[in-house]
Amino acid sequence: MTYLKFTPSIIVENDLYFSIPIYQRLFEWTDENVSQLLNDLYKAHNTNSDYYIGMLTSNTEDGETQLVDGQQRFTVMMLMGSVMQKYSLQWHDFLLHNNQPRLHLASRNDDEQYLQLLIAQKFDNTDYVNLKMQKAAQTIAEFMDNLEENSRIDFADYVFNHLSFFITKLPNGYNAYDLNKHFERMNCSGKNLEQHEILKVKLISQLGTNVPLYMQLWNKLSDVDTPLIRKRTYWNENEASLGNRKNMAMNLSLETLPQQLDVLNGLREESLEEAETIENIKPSPNKPRSEMHIGNSSRCVLRFPYLLLQTLYYYLGQQLQDGDTIQDFFNPNNLLTTFQKYLPYEGNDVSAEHLHAFLNLLLKCRIRLDLSFIRTLEYGYSLDMNAEEGDDNLRELLMYESFLYVSSSNYTNYRWFGWLMEYMLPLTQIPAPQDLFHFLIDKCDKANPLPPIEDLHFGEEIRYWFWRLDFCLWQKRNKLFCNPEDEKYLRVINNYVFTRSRSIEHIAPQQPKTESILKWDENDDEDIKLRNSFGNLCMISQSLNSSLSNSSYQEKRAHVESYFSSVTGTIESLKLLMVYRDYNDWDKLYISDHGEKMYGLLKENLSKESC
């Protein structure tokens, strides 16, 4: 694909003519959409910088340029021109091509004639009115009327010369079915242009070279839910070839990418003629990885705006300017302003070298995120690492990374992201899972010193330590559950999945029901302290918390036992499982005993420097 920057003035200079195919939807912009665009344009007009409205997609057929995607924005340009020609004659040249509207609406004669009447300012010469176009034109006219008189000409000229967009030209040979399929894919989400799409055009347009390739690369990187490297079934790619491509990707950079387009899926136009026929495909002796069957439903743990911000934060050396907070920096609504502040893409401070270095880092980070960090499934996680699925070390790393993920948030993911990149970026080969695991656990434990047991009480934000304990219990499961009668517990533990939606709940409730054996003395400080202690707390889902909040120990025990006979045998807290394995009853001595045992396991399992 090729990408070229356009403005209304450039379109006039190049004498371009566009048409909208019949399969495209009618003009649907509301007056709110039009007003927002005009207000944004006027703000940009005050800075005299280009204003980008994103990417349009075109296809050339019989010498005519068809807008496969972007007709809404191009129609708005035509409607703006129909009003702004009153203030700037340049717009008249834009509106008409060979005395016909520059935008041809295929098989929509009434709409095209109405557009022509708007251009000619002859509103009373038709029985047909396109209400959306009429309302949009009225909104534009009212906006211009509300400007100061001496600003109208200047603003109309600004829009003509600085309303900017890129046009993606699809490869030759797309038939009608291909075009319709592409259009549906582009529009199925129904979303407005997102900030990262605007950032793409603003940032990459400053690089000057390889713009088409970098635009295509950005599109691939932004589709975070589709792995960059997938088995090529058309070529009957085997596991060894796939693994080799993954290791080759570890060495990719913007400099080497043009010569290695085949490493990542979708950067090179792939011809079906090169694929093997069905009768020539030989069976593979390797058992396919199960997550490959559900790969289409797996999700990246970071949405693309957050990946951009995480990469920028790492690029900056994890340093913010005075007065800025982590919450402000990682707010996706501030994406454009954050980048302009820390990595300018407009104005006198633009550095193409820095922008190039950031894009290069983004490529490397995205590859390593795909290969070495978990992806979420409908229930559970998957992890690549170019390792066999049954590898115990891979499973240990998967469990630990899922702990890191659930114990972080959109505003604290920078911790594990930074550790991951610190280890992975210098590598030219995918490491063994156990090597990455030992690095991550050492980094995390040193960054999170274990507080005294007295500080792990109800009312404090201590969920991290319950997740960390659950990982410890999972990791030590074969030692802690080594007796024959423990088989049912092991099955439950092996099915355990870390989940974010957890709240801290008292095992013996704060306000027990009247039949409860365990009672609390509200006038005894030691009693209240024990009730809220680490030993009497666990993490469960909010829904379960609500249904069992005041239930007795025996009632909660019956709930836990239900997991042993279930099909999946899942449970929400391994600490809770330990309680009900070790104690038939629950009194104050047992609470203290359990708390000391669990704290001791944590302390033993953590790096020495963290205790």
Coordinates of C-alpha atoms in Angstrom, one line a residue:
M1 CA 0.0 0.0 0.0
T2 CA 1.1 3.6 -0.6
Y3 CA 0.3 6.6 1.6
L4 CA 0.2 10.2 0.5
K5 CA -0.6 13.4 2.4
F6 CA -3.4 15.6 0.9
T7 CA -5.1 18.8 1.6
P8 CA -7.9 20.5 -0.4
S9 CA -5.3 22.7 -2.0
I10 CA -3.1 19.6 -3.0
I11 CA -6.2 17.9 -4.5
V12 CA -6.8 21.0 -6.7
E13 CA -3.1 21.1 -7.7
N14 CA -3.2 17.5 -8.8
D15 CA -6.6 17.7 -10.4
L16 CA -7.9 14.7 -8.5
Y17 CA -11.5 13.4 -8.8
F18 CA -13.2 11.0 -6.3
S19 CA -16.2 8.8 -6.3
I20 CA -18.1 6.9 -3.5
P21 CA -19.1 3.3 -4.4
I22 CA -22.7 2.2 -4.0
Y23 CA -21.8 -0.2 -1.1
Q24 CA -20.9 2.7 1.2
R25 CA -23.4 4.0 3.7
L26 CA -25.1 7.4 3.3
F27 CA -23.7 10.6 4.9
E28 CA -24.4 10.2 8.6
W29 CA -22.5 13.0 10.5
T30 CA -24.6 14.9 13.1
D31 CA -24.4 18.6 13.7
E32 CA -22.4 17.7 16.9
N33 CA -19.8 15.9 14.8
V34 CA -19.5 18.9 12.4
S35 CA -19.3 21.4 15.2
Q36 CA -16.6 19.4 17.0
L37 CA -14.5 19.3 13.8
L38 CA -15.0 23.1 13.2
N39 CA -14.0 23.9 16.8
D40 CA -10.9 21.7 16.6
L41 CA -10.0 23.3 13.2
Y42 CA -10.3 26.8 14.7
K43 CA -8.0 25.9 17.6
A44 CA -5.4 24.5 15.2
H45 CA -5.9 27.6 13.0
N46 CA -4.8 29.8 15.9
T47 CA -1.5 27.9 16.0
N48 CA -1.2 27.8 12.1
S49 CA -0.3 24.1 12.3
D50 CA -1.8 21.3 10.1
Y51 CA -4.9 19.6 11.3
Y52 CA -5.1 15.9 10.5
I53 CA -8.4 14.2 10.1
G54 CA -6.8 10.8 9.7
M55 CA -6.6 8.2 7.0
L56 CA -8.8 7.7 3.9
T57 CA -8.6 4.5 1.8
S58 CA -8.9 4.6 -2.0
N59 CA -8.9 2.2 -4.9
T60 CA -8.3 3.1 -8.5
E61 CA -10.6 1.6 -11.1
D62 CA -10.7 2.6 -14.8
G63 CA -8.8 5.8 -13.9
E64 CA -11.3 6.8 -11.3
T65 CA -10.3 7.0 -7.6
Q66 CA -12.9 5.4 -5.4
L67 CA -13.1 6.2 -1.7
V68 CA -13.4 2.7 0.0
D69 CA -13.2 4.3 3.4
G70 CA -13.5 8.0 4.4
Q71 CA -16.5 9.3 2.5
Q72 CA -17.9 10.9 5.6
R73 CA -14.9 13.1 6.0
F74 CA -14.6 13.9 2.3
T75 CA -18.3 14.8 2.1
V76 CA -17.8 17.2 5.1
M77 CA -14.9 18.8 3.2
M78 CA -17.3 19.3 0.2
L79 CA -20.0 20.8 2.5
M80 CA -17.4 23.1 4.1
G81 CA -16.3 24.2 0.7
S82 CA -19.9 24.9 -0.3
V83 CA -20.1 27.4 2.5
M84 CA -16.5 28.7 2.6
Q85 CA -16.4 29.5 -1.1
K86 CA -18.2 32.7 0.0
Y87 CA -15.1 33.8 1.8
S88 CA -12.3 32.2 -0.3
L89 CA -12.6 31.6 -4.1
Q90 CA -10.0 28.8 -3.8
W91 CA -12.8 26.6 -2.5
H92 CA -14.7 27.0 -5.7
D93 CA -11.8 25.3 -7.5
F94 CA -12.0 22.4 -5.0
L95 CA -15.7 21.9 -5.3
L96 CA -15.9 21.4 -9.1
H97 CA -14.0 19.1 -11.5
N98 CA -14.9 19.7 -15.1
N99 CA -18.0 21.6 -14.0
Q100 CA -19.2 18.6 -12.0
P101 CA -18.9 18.0 -8.2
R102 CA -15.4 16.7 -7.4
L103 CA -17.1 13.9 -5.4
H104 CA -19.3 11.6 -7.5
L105 CA -21.9 9.6 -5.6
A106 CA -22.3 6.4 -7.6
S107 CA -26.0 5.4 -8.2
R108 CA -27.2 8.2 -5.9
N109 CA -28.4 10.7 -8.4
D110 CA -30.7 12.6 -6.0
D111 CA -27.9 13.0 -3.4
E112 CA -25.4 14.1 -6.0
Q113 CA -27.8 16.6 -7.5
Y114 CA -28.6 18.0 -4.1
L115 CA -24.8 18.4 -3.4
Q116 CA -24.5 20.2 -6.7
L117 CA -27.3 22.6 -5.7
L118 CA -25.5 23.3 -2.3
I119 CA -22.4 24.1 -4.2
A120 CA -24.3 26.4 -6.5
Q121 CA -26.2 27.9 -3.5
K122 CA -29.6 27.2 -5.3
F123 CA -31.6 25.8 -2.3
D124 CA -35.1 26.3 -3.8
N125 CA -34.6 24.4 -7.1
T126 CA -35.3 20.9 -5.8
D127 CA -38.1 18.8 -4.3
Y128 CA -35.5 16.4 -2.8
V129 CA -33.5 17.4 0.3
N130 CA -30.8 15.3 1.9
L131 CA -31.5 16.3 5.5
K132 CA -28.1 15.3 6.9
M133 CA -26.3 17.3 4.3
Q134 CA -28.6 20.2 4.8
K135 CA -28.2 20.3 8.5
A136 CA -24.4 20.0 8.2
A137 CA -24.2 22.9 5.7
Q138 CA -26.4 25.0 8.1
T139 CA -24.1 24.2 11.0
I140 CA -21.0 25.2 9.0
A141 CA -22.8 28.5 7.8
E142 CA -23.8 29.3 11.4
F143 CA -20.2 28.7 12.6
M144 CA -18.8 31.0 10.0
D145 CA -21.4 33.7 10.7
N146 CA -20.4 33.6 14.4
L147 CA -16.7 34.4 13.6
E148 CA -15.5 37.9 13.6
E149 CA -15.8 39.3 10.1
N150 CA -12.0 39.7 9.6
S151 CA -11.4 36.1 10.7
R152 CA -13.7 34.4 8.2
I153 CA -11.5 34.7 5.1
D154 CA -8.4 33.8 7.1
F155 CA -10.1 30.7 8.6
A156 CA -11.4 29.6 5.2
D157 CA -8.0 29.9 3.7
Y158 CA -6.5 28.0 6.6
V159 CA -8.8 25.0 6.2
F160 CA -8.1 25.0 2.4
N161 CA -4.4 24.7 3.0
H162 CA -4.0 22.9 6.3
L163 CA -6.9 20.4 6.6
S164 CA -4.7 17.4 6.1
F165 CA -5.2 13.7 5.7
F166 CA -3.4 10.6 4.2
I167 CA -4.9 8.5 1.5
T168 CA -4.1 4.8 1.5
K169 CA -4.1 3.3 -2.0
L170 CA -5.1 -0.3 -2.0
P171 CA -3.1 -2.7 -4.2
N172 CA -4.2 -3.2 -7.8
G173 CA -6.5 -6.1 -8.5
Y174 CA -9.1 -5.6 -5.7
N175 CA -12.4 -6.8 -7.1
A176 CA -15.8 -5.6 -6.0
Y177 CA -16.1 -8.4 -3.3
D178 CA -12.6 -7.5 -1.9
L179 CA -13.5 -3.8 -1.7
N180 CA -16.8 -4.5 0.0
K181 CA -15.1 -6.8 2.5
H182 CA -12.4 -4.2 3.2
F183 CA -15.1 -1.5 3.7
E184 CA -17.0 -3.7 6.1
R185 CA -13.9 -4.5 8.1
M186 CA -13.0 -0.8 8.4
N187 CA -16.4 0.2 9.6
C188 CA -17.7 -2.7 11.6
S189 CA -16.6 -1.1 14.9
G190 CA -18.5 2.1 14.2
K191 CA -15.9 4.1 16.3
N192 CA -14.8 7.6 15.7
L193 CA -11.1 8.4 14.9
E194 CA -9.1 7.6 18.0
Q195 CA -6.3 9.6 19.4
H196 CA -3.7 7.0 18.5
E197 CA -4.8 7.2 14.9
I198 CA -4.3 10.9 14.9
L199 CA -0.9 10.5 16.6
K200 CA 0.1 8.0 13.9
V201 CA -0.3 10.6 11.1
K202 CA 1.2 13.4 13.1
L203 CA 4.3 11.4 14.3
I204 CA 5.1 9.5 11.2
S205 CA 4.6 12.4 8.8
Q206 CA 7.6 14.0 10.6
L207 CA 9.9 11.2 9.7
G208 CA 10.2 12.0 6.1
T209 CA 11.4 8.6 4.8
N210 CA 9.7 5.2 4.6
V211 CA 6.4 6.8 5.5
P212 CA 4.3 4.1 3.7
L213 CA 6.1 1.3 5.5
Y214 CA 5.9 3.0 8.9
M215 CA 2.2 3.6 8.4
Q216 CA 1.6 0.0 7.6
L217 CA 3.8 -1.1 10.5
W218 CA 1.9 1.2 12.9
N219 CA -1.4 -0.4 11.8
K220 CA 0.1 -3.8 12.6
L221 CA 1.4 -2.7 16.0
S222 CA -1.9 -1.1 16.9
D223 CA -3.8 -4.3 16.3
V224 CA -2.6 -5.6 19.7
D225 CA -5.0 -8.5 19.8
T226 CA -3.5 -10.1 16.7
P227 CA 0.0 -11.6 17.3
L228 CA 2.6 -10.2 15.0
I229 CA 4.0 -13.7 14.3
R230 CA 1.5 -16.5 13.5
K231 CA 1.8 -19.8 11.8
R232 CA 1.4 -19.5 8.0
T233 CA -1.0 -22.2 7.2
Y234 CA -1.0 -21.5 3.4
W235 CA 2.7 -22.4 3.3
N236 CA 2.3 -25.4 5.6
E237 CA 4.8 -23.8 8.0
N238 CA 6.2 -26.2 10.5
E239 CA 7.0 -25.5 14.2
A240 CA 10.7 -25.1 13.5
S241 CA 10.2 -22.4 10.9
L242 CA 7.7 -20.6 13.1
G243 CA 10.1 -20.7 16.0
N244 CA 12.9 -19.4 13.8
R245 CA 10.8 -16.4 12.7
K246 CA 10.1 -15.6 16.4
N247 CA 13.8 -15.5 17.1
M248 CA 14.5 -13.5 14.0
A249 CA 11.9 -11.0 15.2
M250 CA 13.9 -10.4 18.3
N251 CA 16.5 -8.8 16.1
L252 CA 14.2 -6.6 14.0
S253 CA 14.6 -2.9 13.9
L254 CA 13.3 -0.1 11.7
E255 CA 16.7 -0.3 9.8
T256 CA 16.4 -4.1 9.1
L257 CA 12.7 -4.2 8.6
P258 CA 12.6 -3.4 4.9
Q259 CA 14.8 -6.4 4.2
Q260 CA 12.9 -8.7 6.5
L261 CA 9.3 -8.0 5.8
D262 CA 8.6 -11.8 5.8
V263 CA 9.4 -12.1 9.5
L264 CA 6.1 -10.5 10.6
N265 CA 2.8 -11.5 9.3
G266 CA 1.0 -9.2 6.9
L267 CA 3.8 -6.7 6.1
R268 CA 4.4 -8.2 2.7
E269 CA 1.6 -8.9 0.2
E270 CA 1.3 -12.6 0.3
S271 CA 0.2 -14.4 -2.9
L272 CA -2.0 -17.4 -2.7
E273 CA -0.1 -18.7 -5.8
E274 CA 2.9 -19.3 -3.6
A275 CA 0.9 -21.5 -1.2
E276 CA 0.9 -25.3 -1.3
T277 CA -2.1 -27.1 -2.5
I278 CA -4.1 -29.2 -0.1
E279 CA -2.9 -32.5 -1.6
N280 CA 0.7 -31.4 -1.2
I281 CA 0.4 -30.6 2.5
K282 CA 2.0 -33.2 4.7
P283 CA 0.8 -34.1 8.2
S284 CA 2.9 -32.7 11.0
P285 CA 4.3 -35.0 13.7
N286 CA 4.0 -32.2 16.3
K287 CA 1.0 -31.9 18.5
P288 CA -0.4 -28.4 18.0
R289 CA -0.5 -26.0 21.0
S290 CA -4.0 -25.8 22.3
E291 CA -3.9 -22.0 22.5
M292 CA -3.3 -21.9 18.8
H293 CA -6.9 -23.1 18.4
I294 CA -8.1 -20.2 20.5
G295 CA -5.5 -17.7 19.4
N296 CA -8.2 -15.6 17.7
S297 CA -9.9 -15.1 21.0
S298 CA -6.8 -14.2 23.0
R299 CA -6.2 -10.6 24.0
C300 CA -3.2 -8.5 24.7
V301 CA -3.1 -7.3 28.3
L302 CA -2.5 -3.7 27.1
R303 CA -4.7 -1.7 24.9
F304 CA -2.7 0.1 22.3
P305 CA -2.9 3.6 23.8
Y306 CA -1.5 2.1 27.0
L307 CA 1.2 0.3 25.1
L308 CA 2.2 3.6 23.5
L309 CA 2.3 5.3 26.9
Q310 CA 4.2 2.4 28.5
T311 CA 6.8 2.5 25.7
L312 CA 7.1 6.3 26.0
Y313 CA 7.6 6.0 29.8
Y314 CA 10.3 3.5 29.3
Y315 CA 11.8 5.6 26.5
L316 CA 12.0 8.5 28.9
G317 CA 13.9 6.5 31.5
Q318 CA 10.7 6.2 33.6
Q319 CA 11.1 9.9 34.6
L320 CA 8.3 12.4 34.6
Q321 CA 8.5 16.2 34.7
D322 CA 8.0 18.0 38.0
G323 CA 4.3 18.3 38.8
D324 CA 3.1 15.4 36.6
T325 CA 1.6 12.3 38.1
I326 CA 1.5 8.7 37.0
Q327 CA -2.3 9.0 36.7
D328 CA -2.1 11.9 34.4
F329 CA 0.7 10.4 32.3
F330 CA -1.1 7.1 31.8
N331 CA -4.5 8.6 31.1
P332 CA -5.3 7.6 27.5
N333 CA -7.5 10.7 27.1
N334 CA -4.3 12.7 27.4
L335 CA -2.5 10.7 24.8
L336 CA -1.9 13.5 22.3
T337 CA -1.0 16.2 24.8
T338 CA 1.3 13.8 26.7
F339 CA 3.2 12.9 23.5
Q340 CA 3.4 16.6 22.5
K341 CA 4.8 17.4 25.9
Y342 CA 7.4 14.6 26.1
L343 CA 8.0 13.7 22.5
P344 CA 6.9 16.7 20.4
Y345 CA 5.5 16.0 16.9
E346 CA 4.6 19.6 16.2
G347 CA 6.3 22.9 16.5
N348 CA 10.0 24.0 16.8
D349 CA 11.0 21.2 19.2
V350 CA 10.3 18.3 16.8
S351 CA 13.2 15.9 16.5
A352 CA 12.8 13.3 13.7
E353 CA 15.7 11.4 15.3
H354 CA 13.8 11.0 18.6
L355 CA 10.6 10.1 16.9
H356 CA 12.4 7.5 14.8
A357 CA 14.0 6.1 18.0
F358 CA 10.6 5.9 19.7
L359 CA 9.0 4.1 16.8
N360 CA 11.9 1.7 16.8
L361 CA 11.5 1.0 20.5
L362 CA 7.7 0.6 20.0
L363 CA 8.4 -2.2 17.4
K364 CA 10.8 -4.0 19.7
C365 CA 8.5 -3.7 22.8
R366 CA 5.5 -5.0 20.9
I367 CA 7.4 -8.0 19.6
R368 CA 8.7 -8.9 23.1
L369 CA 5.2 -8.3 24.6
D370 CA 3.8 -10.8 22.2
L371 CA 6.5 -13.4 22.7
S372 CA 7.3 -13.2 26.4
F373 CA 4.2 -12.0 28.3
I374 CA 0.8 -13.6 28.9
R375 CA -2.2 -13.0 26.7
T376 CA -5.7 -13.3 28.2
L377 CA -8.2 -15.9 27.1
E378 CA -11.9 -16.2 27.9
Y379 CA -10.8 -18.1 31.0
G380 CA -7.1 -18.1 31.8
Y381 CA -4.0 -17.1 30.0
S382 CA -1.6 -18.3 27.3
L383 CA 2.1 -17.7 26.9
D384 CA 4.4 -18.1 24.0
M385 CA 8.1 -18.0 24.9
N386 CA 8.7 -20.3 21.9
A387 CA 8.5 -23.2 24.4
E388 CA 6.6 -26.5 24.5
E389 CA 3.1 -26.1 26.0
G390 CA 3.7 -28.8 28.6
D391 CA 6.9 -27.3 29.9
D392 CA 6.8 -26.9 33.7
N393 CA 9.0 -23.8 33.6
L394 CA 6.7 -22.2 31.0
R395 CA 3.7 -22.8 33.3
E396 CA 5.5 -21.4 36.3
L397 CA 6.4 -18.2 34.3
L398 CA 2.8 -18.0 33.1
M399 CA 1.4 -18.2 36.6
Y400 CA 3.9 -15.6 37.8
E401 CA 3.2 -13.2 35.0
S402 CA -0.6 -13.5 35.6
F403 CA 0.1 -12.6 39.2
L404 CA 2.0 -9.5 38.1
Y405 CA -0.8 -8.6 35.8
V406 CA -3.7 -8.9 38.2
S407 CA -1.8 -7.1 41.0
S408 CA -1.2 -4.1 38.7
S409 CA -3.5 -1.6 37.1
N410 CA -3.5 0.6 34.0
Y411 CA -1.6 3.1 36.1
T412 CA 0.9 0.7 37.6
N413 CA 1.6 -1.7 34.7
Y414 CA 4.7 0.3 34.1
R415 CA 6.4 -1.8 36.9
W416 CA 6.2 -5.2 35.2
F417 CA 6.5 -3.6 31.7
G418 CA 9.7 -1.9 32.7
W419 CA 11.2 -5.1 34.2
L420 CA 10.2 -7.2 31.2
M421 CA 11.8 -4.8 28.8
E422 CA 14.9 -4.3 30.9
Y423 CA 15.5 -8.0 30.5
M424 CA 14.2 -8.7 27.0
L425 CA 15.3 -5.7 25.0
P426 CA 19.1 -6.6 25.0
L427 CA 18.4 -10.2 24.0
T428 CA 18.7 -11.5 20.4
Q429 CA 17.1 -14.8 21.2
I430 CA 14.0 -15.8 23.2
P431 CA 15.3 -16.8 26.6
A432 CA 14.4 -20.0 28.6
P433 CA 11.2 -19.4 30.6
Q434 CA 13.0 -20.1 33.9
D435 CA 15.6 -17.4 33.2
L436 CA 12.9 -14.7 32.7
F437 CA 11.0 -16.0 35.7
H438 CA 14.0 -15.7 38.1
F439 CA 14.7 -12.2 36.8
L440 CA 11.1 -11.0 37.2
I441 CA 10.5 -12.5 40.7
D442 CA 13.8 -11.1 41.9
K443 CA 12.9 -7.6 40.6
C444 CA 9.4 -7.7 42.0
D445 CA 10.2 -9.0 45.4
K446 CA 13.0 -6.4 45.9
A447 CA 10.6 -3.7 44.8
N448 CA 7.9 -4.9 47.3
P449 CA 9.4 -5.5 50.8
L450 CA 7.3 -7.7 53.0
P451 CA 5.7 -5.5 55.7
P452 CA 5.3 -6.8 59.3
I453 CA 2.4 -9.1 59.8
E454 CA 0.7 -6.5 62.0
D455 CA 0.4 -4.2 58.9
L456 CA -1.4 -6.8 56.9
H457 CA -4.8 -6.0 58.3
F458 CA -8.3 -5.2 57.1
G459 CA -8.7 -1.6 56.0
E460 CA -5.3 -1.3 54.2
E461 CA -4.7 -1.9 50.5
I462 CA -3.0 -5.3 50.9
R463 CA -4.5 -7.3 48.0
Y464 CA -1.0 -7.6 46.5
W465 CA 0.1 -9.8 49.4
F466 CA -2.8 -12.2 49.1
W467 CA -2.1 -12.7 45.4
R468 CA 1.6 -13.1 46.2
L469 CA 0.7 -15.7 48.8
D470 CA -1.5 -17.6 46.3
F471 CA 1.4 -17.8 43.9
C472 CA 3.6 -19.1 46.7
L473 CA 1.0 -21.7 47.6
W474 CA 0.6 -22.7 43.9
Q475 CA 4.4 -22.9 43.5
K476 CA 4.8 -25.1 46.6
R477 CA 1.6 -27.2 45.9
N478 CA 3.4 -30.5 45.5
K479 CA 5.2 -30.1 48.9
L480 CA 2.2 -28.7 50.8
F481 CA -0.2 -31.3 49.3
C482 CA 1.9 -34.5 49.2
N483 CA -0.4 -37.0 50.9
P484 CA -2.8 -39.3 49.0
E485 CA -5.8 -37.6 50.6
D486 CA -4.6 -34.3 49.1
E487 CA -5.3 -35.3 45.5
K488 CA -8.6 -33.5 45.4
Y489 CA -6.9 -30.3 46.7
L490 CA -4.2 -30.6 44.0
R491 CA -6.7 -30.8 41.3
V492 CA -8.3 -27.6 42.5
I493 CA -4.9 -25.8 42.8
N494 CA -3.8 -26.9 39.3
N495 CA -7.0 -25.2 37.9
Y496 CA -6.4 -22.0 39.8
V497 CA -6.4 -18.8 37.7
F498 CA -5.4 -15.4 38.9
T499 CA -8.3 -12.9 38.5
R500 CA -8.4 -9.2 39.2
S501 CA -12.0 -8.9 40.5
R502 CA -11.3 -9.8 44.1
S503 CA -12.1 -8.1 47.4
I504 CA -10.9 -8.8 50.9
E505 CA -13.3 -10.7 53.1
H506 CA -13.3 -11.8 56.7
I507 CA -13.4 -15.6 57.1
A508 CA -15.0 -15.3 60.5
P509 CA -17.4 -12.4 59.8
Q510 CA -17.3 -9.0 61.4
Q511 CA -21.0 -9.3 62.3
P512 CA -21.6 -13.1 62.7
K513 CA -25.1 -14.5 62.6
T514 CA -26.7 -15.4 65.9
E515 CA -25.9 -19.1 65.5
S516 CA -22.3 -18.5 64.9
I517 CA -20.0 -20.2 67.5
L518 CA -17.2 -17.5 67.2
K519 CA -18.2 -14.2 68.8
W520 CA -16.2 -10.9 69.0
D521 CA -15.9 -8.6 71.9
E522 CA -16.4 -5.2 70.5
N523 CA -14.8 -3.7 73.6
D524 CA -11.6 -5.7 73.4
D525 CA -9.0 -4.1 71.2
E526 CA -7.1 -7.4 70.9
D527 CA -10.3 -9.2 69.8
I528 CA -10.9 -6.5 67.1
K529 CA -7.2 -6.7 66.0
L530 CA -7.4 -10.5 65.6
R531 CA -10.7 -10.2 63.7
N532 CA -9.1 -7.9 61.2
S533 CA -5.8 -9.7 61.1
F534 CA -4.0 -11.4 58.1
G535 CA -5.0 -14.8 59.4
N536 CA -8.8 -14.1 59.3
L537 CA -8.8 -12.5 55.8
C538 CA -8.9 -13.9 52.3
M539 CA -9.7 -12.6 48.8
I540 CA -12.8 -13.6 47.0
S541 CA -15.0 -12.1 44.2
Q542 CA -17.3 -9.2 45.1
S543 CA -20.3 -11.3 44.2
L544 CA -19.3 -14.1 46.6
N545 CA -18.3 -11.6 49.2
S546 CA -21.8 -10.2 49.0
S547 CA -23.6 -13.6 49.3
L548 CA -21.4 -14.9 52.1
S549 CA -20.4 -11.8 53.9
N550 CA -22.0 -12.6 57.3
S551 CA -22.1 -16.4 56.9
S552 CA -20.6 -18.6 59.5
Y553 CA -17.4 -20.6 59.0
Q554 CA -19.3 -23.8 58.5
E555 CA -21.4 -22.2 55.8
K556 CA -18.4 -20.9 54.0
R557 CA -16.7 -24.3 54.4
A558 CA -19.6 -26.0 52.6
H559 CA -19.2 -23.5 49.8
V560 CA -15.5 -24.3 49.4
E561 CA -16.1 -28.0 49.5
S562 CA -18.4 -27.6 46.5
Y563 CA -15.3 -26.9 44.4
F564 CA -14.0 -30.4 45.0
S565 CA -16.9 -32.0 43.2
S566 CA -17.2 -29.5 40.4
V567 CA -16.1 -30.2 36.8
T568 CA -13.4 -27.6 36.7
G569 CA -12.6 -27.6 40.4
T570 CA -11.8 -23.8 40.3
I571 CA -11.5 -21.7 43.4
E572 CA -11.1 -18.0 44.1
S573 CA -8.4 -18.1 46.8
L574 CA -5.7 -20.7 47.6
K575 CA -5.3 -19.2 51.1
L576 CA -9.0 -20.0 51.7
L577 CA -8.4 -23.6 50.5
M578 CA -5.6 -23.9 53.0
V579 CA -7.9 -22.8 55.8
Y580 CA -10.5 -25.4 55.1
R581 CA -8.0 -28.1 54.6
D582 CA -6.3 -27.5 57.9
Y583 CA -9.1 -26.5 60.2
N584 CA -12.5 -28.2 60.8
D585 CA -13.4 -25.4 63.1
W586 CA -12.4 -21.7 63.2
D587 CA -11.6 -20.1 66.5
K588 CA -9.2 -17.4 67.7
L589 CA -6.3 -19.8 68.2
Y590 CA -6.7 -21.2 64.7
I591 CA -6.9 -17.7 63.2
S592 CA -3.6 -16.8 64.9
D593 CA -2.0 -20.1 63.9
H594 CA -3.1 -19.8 60.3
G595 CA -1.9 -16.2 60.0
E596 CA 1.6 -17.1 61.3
K597 CA 1.9 -20.1 59.0
M598 CA 0.9 -18.1 55.9
Y599 CA 3.1 -15.2 56.8
G600 CA 6.0 -17.7 57.3
L601 CA 5.4 -19.2 53.9
L602 CA 5.5 -15.7 52.3
K603 CA 8.7 -14.8 54.1
E604 CA 10.4 -18.0 53.2
N605 CA 9.4 -17.7 49.5
L606 CA 10.4 -14.1 49.0
S607 CA 13.9 -12.9 48.1
K608 CA 15.9 -12.2 51.2
E609 CA 16.4 -8.6 50.3
S610 CA 12.6 -8.0 50.4
C611 CA 12.0 -9.3 54.0

